[in-house]
Coordinates of N, CA and C in Angstrom, one line a residue:
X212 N -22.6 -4.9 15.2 CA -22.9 -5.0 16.6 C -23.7 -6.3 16.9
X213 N -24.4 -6.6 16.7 CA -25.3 -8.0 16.6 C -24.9 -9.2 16.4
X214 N -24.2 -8.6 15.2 CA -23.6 -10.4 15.0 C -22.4 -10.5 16.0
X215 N -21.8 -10.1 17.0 CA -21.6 -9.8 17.3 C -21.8 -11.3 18.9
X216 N -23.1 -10.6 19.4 CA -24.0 -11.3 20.8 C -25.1 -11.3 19.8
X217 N -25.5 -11.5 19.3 CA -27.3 -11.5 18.9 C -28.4 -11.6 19.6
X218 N -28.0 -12.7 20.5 CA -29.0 -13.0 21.4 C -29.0 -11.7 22.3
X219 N -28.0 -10.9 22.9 CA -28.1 -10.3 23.9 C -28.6 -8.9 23.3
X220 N -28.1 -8.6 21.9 CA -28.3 -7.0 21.4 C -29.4 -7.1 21.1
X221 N -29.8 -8.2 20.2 CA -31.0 -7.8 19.4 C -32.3 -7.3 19.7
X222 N -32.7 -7.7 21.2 CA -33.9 -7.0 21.9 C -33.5 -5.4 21.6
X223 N -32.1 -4.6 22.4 CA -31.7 -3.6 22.5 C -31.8 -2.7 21.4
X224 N -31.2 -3.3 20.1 CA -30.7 -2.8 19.0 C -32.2 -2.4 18.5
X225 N -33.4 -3.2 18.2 CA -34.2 -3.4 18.4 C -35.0 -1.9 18.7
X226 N -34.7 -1.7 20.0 CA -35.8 -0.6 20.9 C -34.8 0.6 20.3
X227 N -33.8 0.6 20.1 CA -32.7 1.8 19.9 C -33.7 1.9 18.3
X228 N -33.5 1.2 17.5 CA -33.9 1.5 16.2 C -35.2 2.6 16.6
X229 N -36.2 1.6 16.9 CA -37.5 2.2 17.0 C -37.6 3.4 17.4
X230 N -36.6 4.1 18.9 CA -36.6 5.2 19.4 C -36.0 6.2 18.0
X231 N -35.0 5.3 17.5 CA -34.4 6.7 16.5 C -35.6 7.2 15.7
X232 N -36.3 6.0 15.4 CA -37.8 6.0 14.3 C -38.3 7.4 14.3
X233 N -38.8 6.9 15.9 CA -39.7 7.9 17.0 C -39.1 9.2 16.5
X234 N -37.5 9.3 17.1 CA -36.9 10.7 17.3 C -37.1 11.6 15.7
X235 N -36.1 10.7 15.0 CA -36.5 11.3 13.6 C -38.0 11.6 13.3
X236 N -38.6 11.0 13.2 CA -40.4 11.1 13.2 C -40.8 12.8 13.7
X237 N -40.5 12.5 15.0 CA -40.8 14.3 15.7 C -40.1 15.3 14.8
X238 N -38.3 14.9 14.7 CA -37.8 16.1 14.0 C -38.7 16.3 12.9
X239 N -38.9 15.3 11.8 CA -39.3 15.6 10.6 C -40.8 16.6 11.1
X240 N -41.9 16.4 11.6 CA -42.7 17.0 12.0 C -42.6 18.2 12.4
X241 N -41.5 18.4 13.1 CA -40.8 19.6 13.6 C -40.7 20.5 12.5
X242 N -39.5 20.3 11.8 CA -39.4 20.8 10.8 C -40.5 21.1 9.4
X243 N -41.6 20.6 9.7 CA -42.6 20.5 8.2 C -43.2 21.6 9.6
X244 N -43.3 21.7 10.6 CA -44.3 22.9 10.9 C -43.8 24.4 11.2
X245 N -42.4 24.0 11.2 CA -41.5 25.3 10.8 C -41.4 25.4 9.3
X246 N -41.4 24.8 8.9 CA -41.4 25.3 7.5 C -43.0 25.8 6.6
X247 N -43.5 25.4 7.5 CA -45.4 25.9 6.7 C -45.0 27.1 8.0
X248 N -44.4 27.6 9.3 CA -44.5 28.7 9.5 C -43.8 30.0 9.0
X249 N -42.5 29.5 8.6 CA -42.1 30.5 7.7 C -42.6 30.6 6.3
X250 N -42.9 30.0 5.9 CA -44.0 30.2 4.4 C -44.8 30.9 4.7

């Protein structure tokens, strides 16, 4: 995707990464507090 337009994606690609970061981030959290609640 990038190489692609670079100039135009890379800001994008960029914030998309970070949000996936973010999202994954919460699930994993999510999941470590359901799993210390079923323990």
């Amino acid at each position: 995707m990038v190489i692609f337009n670079r100039g135009f994606l890379c800001p994008f690609v960029k914030s998309l990464i970070k949000l996936m970061i973010k999202y994954n981030l919460k699930n994993v959290n999510i999941l470590k507090v359901q799993n210390i609640g079923l323990y």
